[in-house]
Amino acid sequence: MNNAENTSPSAFKHGDFSIDEARPMKVVVIGAGYSGIVAGIRFRQKIENLDLTIYESHAGVGGTWFVNKYPGLACDIPSHCYQLTFEDKTDWSAFYAPGPEIHDYLEGVVDKYKLRPYIKLQHRVTRAEYHEPSGKWHLTIKRPRNTTLNGVSKGNNTAQQNEEYWEEIEDTADVVFGALGGLSRWAWPDIEGLESFKGQVIHSAQWETGEGADKGWQDTIKSWGDKRVGVIGVGSSAIQLVPSIRPYVKHLVNYVRGKTWVSVTLVRESLMNLSGGEDVDNYFFTEKDKEAFKNREYYRKFRHSLEVNLNSAHVATMKGSAVQIVAQQEFRRIMLEKLAKKPWIADHIIPDFAVCCRRLTPGPGYLEALCEDNVDFIPTPIKKVTSDGIETSDGKSQQLDVIICATGFDTSYKLDFPVIGRGGLDLNDHHTPHPRTYLSVAVDGFPNWFQSLGPNSAVGAGSLLLLIERQVDYAVAATQKMQRERLKSMEVKPEAVEDFDEYLESYFPTTVFSGKCRSWYKAGKEEGRVIALWPGSSLHAARALAHPRWEDYNYEPLNGVKNRLHWLGDGHTVADRDAKRDRAWYLHEVDYPPVPDS
């Protein structure tokens, strides 16, 4: 008997497809802010045979830059560092660009890369559930019953309050990319009597003041010249709001319960170079500047220098570093100098915790505004809101016509809709008592789900957009792997999530972020776990996400095929079967090695 006679036939049958024949992939992106826009661009660029939909709950793209319209809204890092690496804008109006200009930039990116047909506006995902037998996500989406082709509602505001105005639709996806943003759901403060106030109550993240609201914030407050306005908060929104509206109101009262470092403007050396050595908080680019930026090499060097300086700030976040000590001394000196007219305020606002423990905000003009005659700074805790103003815990009352709550966002990373993974596990339950992820991009128990700006993915210093781009690249690479190897699912291993959790616990005590200060980095708590920040610099994150450890995932094959090499197909490539394809494509991809010098 020969070997052939001893061999029993195998039950395995090779695939009836070419090895590089792209299986259809349906991807849903939730959110159309920076992350969702980058995802739309990169998934379309790198995934063949793609069915893509981007669901956005608001009536426009841009995420937080669409929602936030409050006075003084601006970027708090240099404009040229707050743009995509692959999409330069050389004509920014200022070193720190105003919010509307950033929103216009994002609109331009969407139009340039022709993303509009893929974006469904006013489509709010209300449920996402993983279906184990099929390996697909089942989504429920709420939208207006009558929409235009691009998803913008034809209805009016009254209709939007009526449940009959809405309808639910269903969708499925092979891969879901959560681009929900870390600062997307604003929160009202828990203050007794807020609903009883007879004047106007506004949240900074919902700046709608009636007539003129669509014309710019100056028009919305043009009638406030005789009004007393209270601003609650001392975060970045309040710090930008106070100096912006002060000239327009009769009297302004800023209620501040905590302390914060109001920093000098970031990358100050570059700012001073642009201003010719003049001590300025912002610089507005001249036509001569913008013309010079049209020179690609000059612009490239300018932006590179800014990013180098920005990313150099990470060392200041390390506990006890020399840079940290010098920063505290310098910030204190500058704050005292700016509060010289009302020096008593310094005792209530200058912190004893480290610089960067809270989000660092440059705050041009804020401290100076507190010293103006028509501004009161009240550090006493608020007891309650009355029908005509605010009463503080010392029994004093201030009569007000308008109350602005600049009280931030829900930063618990608990979503406002159920995401149900394997075995019926809710993502919010998984994230109790604190969020747990793998490198911030994946979660065990939630196959084929990737995300950007989720837990532990913001940065305390450095380039946030770099991290966003790398998170998108990671999700795209995972989707390519699923498509290439014909996988039904890929799911990060629980032990990999535990290891990242252990790394987080080890890293943050070495930083200033773990100090005692109330911060959204710790979900608004003074002490506790840091749930918002990446454990390292933005450069560290970029390196960590560049080369995925696919061994940290579990996989299920498509159609139940057990042979792990089923993706080899039928022994052909698409080019073998199609004479119109390039059968020597590899010659266009040659990696020529450098020849060493003699």
Short mmCIF file of N, CA and C in Angstrom, two decimals, residues 115-242:
data_model
loop_
_atom_site.label_atom_id
_atom_site.label_comp_id
_atom_site.label_asym_id
_atom_site.label_seq_id
_atom_site.Cartn_x
_atom_site.Cartn_y
_atom_site.Cartn_z
N LEU A 115 -17.67 63.39 2.13
CA LEU A 115 -18.26 62.51 3.14
C LEU A 115 -19.76 62.70 3.33
N ARG A 116 -20.32 63.80 2.80
CA ARG A 116 -21.73 64.11 3.06
C ARG A 116 -22.68 62.95 2.77
N PRO A 117 -22.52 62.24 1.65
CA PRO A 117 -23.47 61.15 1.36
C PRO A 117 -23.46 60.03 2.40
N TYR A 118 -22.39 59.94 3.18
CA TYR A 118 -22.27 58.85 4.16
C TYR A 118 -22.74 59.27 5.56
N ILE A 119 -22.96 60.57 5.76
CA ILE A 119 -23.32 61.09 7.08
C ILE A 119 -24.82 61.28 7.18
N LYS A 120 -25.43 60.69 8.18
CA LYS A 120 -26.85 60.83 8.45
C LYS A 120 -27.02 61.73 9.67
N LEU A 121 -27.39 63.00 9.44
CA LEU A 121 -27.56 63.96 10.53
C LEU A 121 -28.90 63.74 11.22
N GLN A 122 -28.98 64.18 12.47
CA GLN A 122 -30.17 64.01 13.29
C GLN A 122 -30.59 62.53 13.35
N HIS A 123 -29.62 61.67 13.38
CA HIS A 123 -29.83 60.23 13.55
C HIS A 123 -29.12 59.81 14.84
N ARG A 124 -29.87 59.62 15.88
CA ARG A 124 -29.32 59.30 17.20
C ARG A 124 -29.41 57.79 17.45
N VAL A 125 -28.26 57.15 17.64
CA VAL A 125 -28.25 55.73 18.00
C VAL A 125 -28.78 55.59 19.42
N THR A 126 -29.82 54.79 19.58
CA THR A 126 -30.44 54.62 20.90
C THR A 126 -30.20 53.24 21.50
N ARG A 127 -29.67 52.34 20.69
CA ARG A 127 -29.35 51.00 21.20
C ARG A 127 -28.39 50.32 20.22
N ALA A 128 -27.43 49.60 20.78
CA ALA A 128 -26.53 48.78 19.97
C ALA A 128 -26.37 47.44 20.67
N GLU A 129 -26.63 46.36 19.97
CA GLU A 129 -26.56 45.03 20.57
C GLU A 129 -25.85 44.06 19.64
N TYR A 130 -24.90 43.35 20.21
CA TYR A 130 -24.13 42.38 19.42
C TYR A 130 -24.91 41.08 19.30
N HIS A 131 -25.02 40.58 18.06
CA HIS A 131 -25.73 39.34 17.77
C HIS A 131 -24.70 38.24 17.56
N GLU A 132 -24.57 37.35 18.55
CA GLU A 132 -23.50 36.37 18.54
C GLU A 132 -23.54 35.39 17.36
N PRO A 133 -24.72 34.85 16.99
CA PRO A 133 -24.72 33.89 15.88
C PRO A 133 -24.19 34.46 14.57
N SER A 134 -24.52 35.72 14.28
CA SER A 134 -24.12 36.31 13.00
C SER A 134 -22.82 37.10 13.10
N GLY A 135 -22.42 37.49 14.32
CA GLY A 135 -21.24 38.32 14.49
C GLY A 135 -21.47 39.75 14.04
N LYS A 136 -22.73 40.19 14.05
CA LYS A 136 -23.06 41.54 13.61
C LYS A 136 -23.65 42.35 14.76
N TRP A 137 -23.46 43.66 14.67
CA TRP A 137 -24.10 44.58 15.60
C TRP A 137 -25.46 44.99 15.04
N HIS A 138 -26.47 44.96 15.90
CA HIS A 138 -27.81 45.42 15.54
C HIS A 138 -28.04 46.76 16.22
N LEU A 139 -28.37 47.76 15.42
CA LEU A 139 -28.49 49.12 15.91
C LEU A 139 -29.91 49.65 15.76
N THR A 140 -30.35 50.41 16.75
CA THR A 140 -31.61 51.13 16.67
C THR A 140 -31.29 52.62 16.60
N ILE A 141 -31.90 53.30 15.64
CA ILE A 141 -31.59 54.71 15.41
C ILE A 141 -32.89 55.51 15.41
N LYS A 142 -32.88 56.62 16.12
CA LYS A 142 -34.03 57.52 16.18
C LYS A 142 -33.76 58.71 15.27
N ARG A 143 -34.73 59.03 14.41
CA ARG A 143 -34.55 60.14 13.48
C ARG A 143 -35.89 60.83 13.23
N PRO A 144 -35.88 62.06 12.68
CA PRO A 144 -37.13 62.72 12.32
C PRO A 144 -37.84 61.95 11.21
N ARG A 145 -39.16 61.96 11.24
CA ARG A 145 -39.92 61.20 10.24
C ARG A 145 -39.72 61.75 8.84
N ASN A 146 -39.64 63.06 8.72
CA ASN A 146 -39.47 63.68 7.41
C ASN A 146 -38.14 64.40 7.37
N THR A 147 -37.23 63.90 6.54
CA THR A 147 -35.89 64.48 6.46
C THR A 147 -35.54 64.79 5.03
N THR A 148 -34.60 65.71 4.87
CA THR A 148 -34.04 65.94 3.55
C THR A 148 -33.04 64.83 3.28
N LEU A 149 -32.46 64.85 2.09
CA LEU A 149 -31.55 63.78 1.71
C LEU A 149 -30.33 63.70 2.61
N ASN A 150 -29.88 64.85 3.15
CA ASN A 150 -28.69 64.81 3.99
C ASN A 150 -29.03 64.67 5.46
N GLY A 151 -30.30 64.45 5.75
CA GLY A 151 -30.67 64.15 7.12
C GLY A 151 -31.08 65.35 7.94
N VAL A 152 -31.08 66.58 7.36
CA VAL A 152 -31.47 67.75 8.13
C VAL A 152 -32.98 67.83 8.19
N SER A 153 -33.49 68.04 9.37
CA SER A 153 -34.92 68.02 9.59
C SER A 153 -35.63 69.16 8.88
N LYS A 154 -36.83 68.86 8.34
CA LYS A 154 -37.70 69.89 7.80
C LYS A 154 -38.63 70.44 8.87
N GLY A 155 -38.66 69.78 10.01
CA GLY A 155 -39.58 70.18 11.06
C GLY A 155 -39.12 71.41 11.80
N ASN A 156 -40.00 71.92 12.68
CA ASN A 156 -39.64 73.08 13.48
C ASN A 156 -39.35 72.64 14.91
N ASN A 157 -38.94 73.59 15.74
CA ASN A 157 -38.56 73.26 17.11
C ASN A 157 -39.71 72.67 17.90
N THR A 158 -40.93 73.19 17.63
CA THR A 158 -42.10 72.66 18.34
C THR A 158 -42.31 71.20 18.00
N ALA A 159 -42.15 70.88 16.72
CA ALA A 159 -42.34 69.49 16.30
C ALA A 159 -41.30 68.58 16.92
N GLN A 160 -40.09 69.11 17.12
CA GLN A 160 -39.03 68.27 17.65
C GLN A 160 -39.30 67.84 19.09
N GLN A 161 -40.17 68.56 19.79
CA GLN A 161 -40.50 68.18 21.15
C GLN A 161 -41.60 67.11 21.17
N ASN A 162 -42.19 66.84 20.01
CA ASN A 162 -43.31 65.92 19.91
C ASN A 162 -42.80 64.54 19.50
N GLU A 163 -43.10 63.53 20.31
CA GLU A 163 -42.62 62.18 20.00
C GLU A 163 -43.14 61.68 18.66
N GLU A 164 -44.29 62.20 18.22
CA GLU A 164 -44.83 61.77 16.94
C GLU A 164 -43.96 62.23 15.78
N TYR A 165 -43.11 63.17 16.05
CA TYR A 165 -42.21 63.70 15.03
C TYR A 165 -41.09 62.70 14.70
N TRP A 166 -40.80 61.78 15.64
CA TRP A 166 -39.67 60.87 15.49
C TRP A 166 -40.10 59.48 15.03
N GLU A 167 -39.18 58.78 14.43
CA GLU A 167 -39.38 57.38 14.08
C GLU A 167 -38.11 56.61 14.38
N GLU A 168 -38.23 55.30 14.50
CA GLU A 168 -37.05 54.45 14.74
C GLU A 168 -36.79 53.59 13.52
N ILE A 169 -35.52 53.44 13.20
CA ILE A 169 -35.10 52.54 12.13
C ILE A 169 -34.08 51.57 12.69
N GLU A 170 -33.82 50.50 11.97
CA GLU A 170 -32.85 49.49 12.38
C GLU A 170 -31.73 49.41 11.36
N ASP A 171 -30.56 49.04 11.82
CA ASP A 171 -29.42 48.84 10.94
C ASP A 171 -28.53 47.77 11.55
N THR A 172 -27.63 47.23 10.73
CA THR A 172 -26.66 46.24 11.21
C THR A 172 -25.27 46.66 10.74
N ALA A 173 -24.25 46.09 11.38
CA ALA A 173 -22.88 46.40 11.00
C ALA A 173 -21.97 45.24 11.36
N ASP A 174 -20.95 45.02 10.53
CA ASP A 174 -19.90 44.07 10.88
C ASP A 174 -18.97 44.66 11.92
N VAL A 175 -18.73 45.98 11.81
CA VAL A 175 -17.84 46.69 12.73
C VAL A 175 -18.50 48.00 13.12
N VAL A 176 -18.44 48.33 14.40
CA VAL A 176 -18.90 49.64 14.88
C VAL A 176 -17.69 50.40 15.41
N PHE A 177 -17.59 51.66 14.99
CA PHE A 177 -16.55 52.54 15.51
C PHE A 177 -17.23 53.65 16.29
N GLY A 178 -17.00 53.67 17.61
CA GLY A 178 -17.60 54.68 18.47
C GLY A 178 -16.76 55.95 18.47
N ALA A 179 -17.29 56.99 17.84
CA ALA A 179 -16.61 58.29 17.81
C ALA A 179 -17.46 59.29 18.58
N LEU A 180 -17.81 58.90 19.81
CA LEU A 180 -18.78 59.64 20.60
C LEU A 180 -18.19 60.86 21.30
N GLY A 181 -16.90 60.90 21.46
CA GLY A 181 -16.26 62.05 22.10
C GLY A 181 -16.33 61.99 23.62
N GLY A 182 -15.30 62.49 24.26
CA GLY A 182 -15.27 62.48 25.72
C GLY A 182 -16.03 63.63 26.35
N LEU A 183 -16.24 64.70 25.57
CA LEU A 183 -16.94 65.89 26.08
C LEU A 183 -18.13 66.18 25.17
N SER A 184 -19.07 65.27 25.16
CA SER A 184 -20.20 65.39 24.23
C SER A 184 -21.54 65.55 24.93
N ARG A 185 -21.64 65.14 26.20
CA ARG A 185 -22.93 65.21 26.91
C ARG A 185 -22.80 66.19 28.06
N TRP A 186 -23.36 67.38 27.90
CA TRP A 186 -23.23 68.39 28.94
C TRP A 186 -24.18 68.08 30.09
N ALA A 187 -23.82 68.64 31.26
CA ALA A 187 -24.55 68.30 32.48
C ALA A 187 -24.95 69.57 33.23
N TRP A 188 -26.22 69.61 33.66
CA TRP A 188 -26.67 70.70 34.52
C TRP A 188 -26.11 70.50 35.92
N PRO A 189 -25.81 71.58 36.62
CA PRO A 189 -25.33 71.44 38.00
C PRO A 189 -26.46 71.01 38.92
N ASP A 190 -26.11 70.28 39.94
CA ASP A 190 -27.10 69.82 40.92
C ASP A 190 -27.24 70.90 42.00
N ILE A 191 -28.05 71.92 41.69
CA ILE A 191 -28.24 73.05 42.60
C ILE A 191 -29.72 73.19 42.91
N GLU A 192 -30.05 73.24 44.16
CA GLU A 192 -31.44 73.36 44.59
C GLU A 192 -32.06 74.64 44.01
N GLY A 193 -33.27 74.50 43.47
CA GLY A 193 -34.05 75.65 43.03
C GLY A 193 -33.72 76.18 41.65
N LEU A 194 -32.84 75.52 40.93
CA LEU A 194 -32.45 76.04 39.61
C LEU A 194 -33.66 76.22 38.70
N GLU A 195 -34.59 75.29 38.81
CA GLU A 195 -35.78 75.35 37.94
C GLU A 195 -36.75 76.46 38.34
N SER A 196 -36.56 77.04 39.54
CA SER A 196 -37.48 78.07 40.01
C SER A 196 -37.07 79.48 39.57
N PHE A 197 -35.89 79.62 39.00
CA PHE A 197 -35.41 80.94 38.60
C PHE A 197 -36.28 81.51 37.49
N LYS A 198 -36.74 82.75 37.66
CA LYS A 198 -37.67 83.35 36.71
C LYS A 198 -36.96 84.04 35.54
N GLY A 199 -35.66 84.22 35.68
CA GLY A 199 -34.92 84.82 34.59
C GLY A 199 -34.51 83.77 33.56
N GLN A 200 -33.45 84.07 32.84
CA GLN A 200 -32.97 83.18 31.78
C GLN A 200 -31.87 82.27 32.32
N VAL A 201 -31.99 80.96 32.09
CA VAL A 201 -30.97 80.00 32.49
C VAL A 201 -30.38 79.38 31.22
N ILE A 202 -29.06 79.44 31.10
CA ILE A 202 -28.38 78.95 29.89
C ILE A 202 -27.25 78.03 30.31
N HIS A 203 -27.07 76.95 29.58
CA HIS A 203 -25.87 76.14 29.76
C HIS A 203 -24.88 76.52 28.67
N SER A 204 -23.61 76.60 29.03
CA SER A 204 -22.60 77.02 28.05
C SER A 204 -22.56 76.12 26.83
N ALA A 205 -22.92 74.85 27.00
CA ALA A 205 -22.89 73.90 25.89
C ALA A 205 -24.21 73.89 25.12
N GLN A 206 -25.14 74.74 25.51
CA GLN A 206 -26.41 74.86 24.78
C GLN A 206 -26.73 76.35 24.67
N TRP A 207 -25.86 77.05 23.98
CA TRP A 207 -25.97 78.51 23.93
C TRP A 207 -27.06 78.91 22.93
N GLU A 208 -28.29 78.81 23.37
CA GLU A 208 -29.44 79.23 22.58
C GLU A 208 -30.19 80.27 23.39
N THR A 209 -30.24 81.50 22.89
CA THR A 209 -30.89 82.57 23.64
C THR A 209 -32.01 83.23 22.84
N GLY A 210 -32.64 82.43 21.97
CA GLY A 210 -33.79 82.95 21.26
C GLY A 210 -33.41 83.70 20.00
N GLU A 211 -34.06 84.81 19.74
CA GLU A 211 -33.88 85.57 18.51
C GLU A 211 -32.41 85.95 18.30
N GLY A 212 -31.93 85.69 17.12
CA GLY A 212 -30.54 86.02 16.81
C GLY A 212 -29.55 84.94 17.15
N ALA A 213 -30.04 83.78 17.65
CA ALA A 213 -29.12 82.74 18.10
C ALA A 213 -28.27 82.19 16.98
N ASP A 214 -28.75 82.32 15.74
CA ASP A 214 -27.99 81.78 14.61
C ASP A 214 -27.10 82.84 13.95
N LYS A 215 -27.03 84.02 14.54
CA LYS A 215 -26.28 85.11 13.92
C LYS A 215 -24.94 85.36 14.60
N GLY A 216 -24.65 84.67 15.65
CA GLY A 216 -23.44 84.92 16.41
C GLY A 216 -23.79 85.37 17.81
N TRP A 217 -22.90 85.08 18.76
CA TRP A 217 -23.25 85.31 20.16
C TRP A 217 -23.39 86.79 20.50
N GLN A 218 -22.71 87.68 19.76
CA GLN A 218 -22.86 89.10 20.08
C GLN A 218 -24.31 89.55 19.91
N ASP A 219 -24.98 89.03 18.88
CA ASP A 219 -26.39 89.40 18.67
C ASP A 219 -27.29 88.85 19.76
N THR A 220 -26.93 87.69 20.30
CA THR A 220 -27.81 87.09 21.30
C THR A 220 -27.77 87.84 22.62
N ILE A 221 -26.72 88.62 22.89
CA ILE A 221 -26.64 89.32 24.17
C ILE A 221 -26.67 90.84 23.99
N LYS A 222 -27.12 91.28 22.83
CA LYS A 222 -27.12 92.73 22.58
C LYS A 222 -28.09 93.48 23.50
N SER A 223 -29.04 92.75 24.10
CA SER A 223 -30.00 93.40 25.01
C SER A 223 -29.60 93.23 26.47
N TRP A 224 -28.38 92.78 26.73
CA TRP A 224 -27.97 92.51 28.11
C TRP A 224 -27.27 93.69 28.77
N GLY A 225 -27.30 94.83 28.16
CA GLY A 225 -26.57 95.98 28.69
C GLY A 225 -27.02 96.43 30.06
N ASP A 226 -28.27 96.13 30.44
CA ASP A 226 -28.78 96.52 31.75
C ASP A 226 -29.00 95.33 32.67
N LYS A 227 -28.40 94.17 32.32
CA LYS A 227 -28.67 92.94 33.07
C LYS A 227 -27.51 92.57 33.99
N ARG A 228 -27.89 91.86 35.07
CA ARG A 228 -26.93 91.28 35.99
C ARG A 228 -26.83 89.79 35.65
N VAL A 229 -25.63 89.34 35.33
CA VAL A 229 -25.44 87.97 34.83
C VAL A 229 -24.54 87.20 35.79
N GLY A 230 -24.98 86.00 36.15
CA GLY A 230 -24.17 85.12 36.97
C GLY A 230 -23.58 84.00 36.13
N VAL A 231 -22.28 83.76 36.28
CA VAL A 231 -21.60 82.65 35.59
C VAL A 231 -21.11 81.68 36.66
N ILE A 232 -21.58 80.43 36.57
CA ILE A 232 -21.19 79.40 37.54
C ILE A 232 -20.10 78.53 36.94
N GLY A 233 -18.92 78.51 37.57
CA GLY A 233 -17.86 77.64 37.09
C GLY A 233 -16.53 78.36 36.92
N VAL A 234 -15.47 77.54 36.88
CA VAL A 234 -14.13 78.08 36.64
C VAL A 234 -13.33 77.12 35.76
N GLY A 235 -14.06 76.35 34.93
CA GLY A 235 -13.40 75.51 33.94
C GLY A 235 -13.10 76.32 32.69
N SER A 236 -12.70 75.64 31.62
CA SER A 236 -12.28 76.35 30.41
C SER A 236 -13.41 77.18 29.81
N SER A 237 -14.66 76.68 29.88
CA SER A 237 -15.79 77.43 29.32
C SER A 237 -15.99 78.74 30.06
N ALA A 238 -16.02 78.67 31.39
CA ALA A 238 -16.22 79.88 32.20
C ALA A 238 -15.07 80.86 32.00
N ILE A 239 -13.86 80.35 31.92
CA ILE A 239 -12.68 81.20 31.78
C ILE A 239 -12.71 81.94 30.44
N GLN A 240 -13.31 81.32 29.41
CA GLN A 240 -13.44 81.99 28.12
C GLN A 240 -14.66 82.91 28.10
N LEU A 241 -15.72 82.49 28.79
CA LEU A 241 -16.97 83.25 28.80
C LEU A 241 -16.84 84.61 29.49
N VAL A 242 -16.28 84.61 30.69
CA VAL A 242 -16.30 85.81 31.54
C VAL A 242 -15.71 87.04 30.84
#
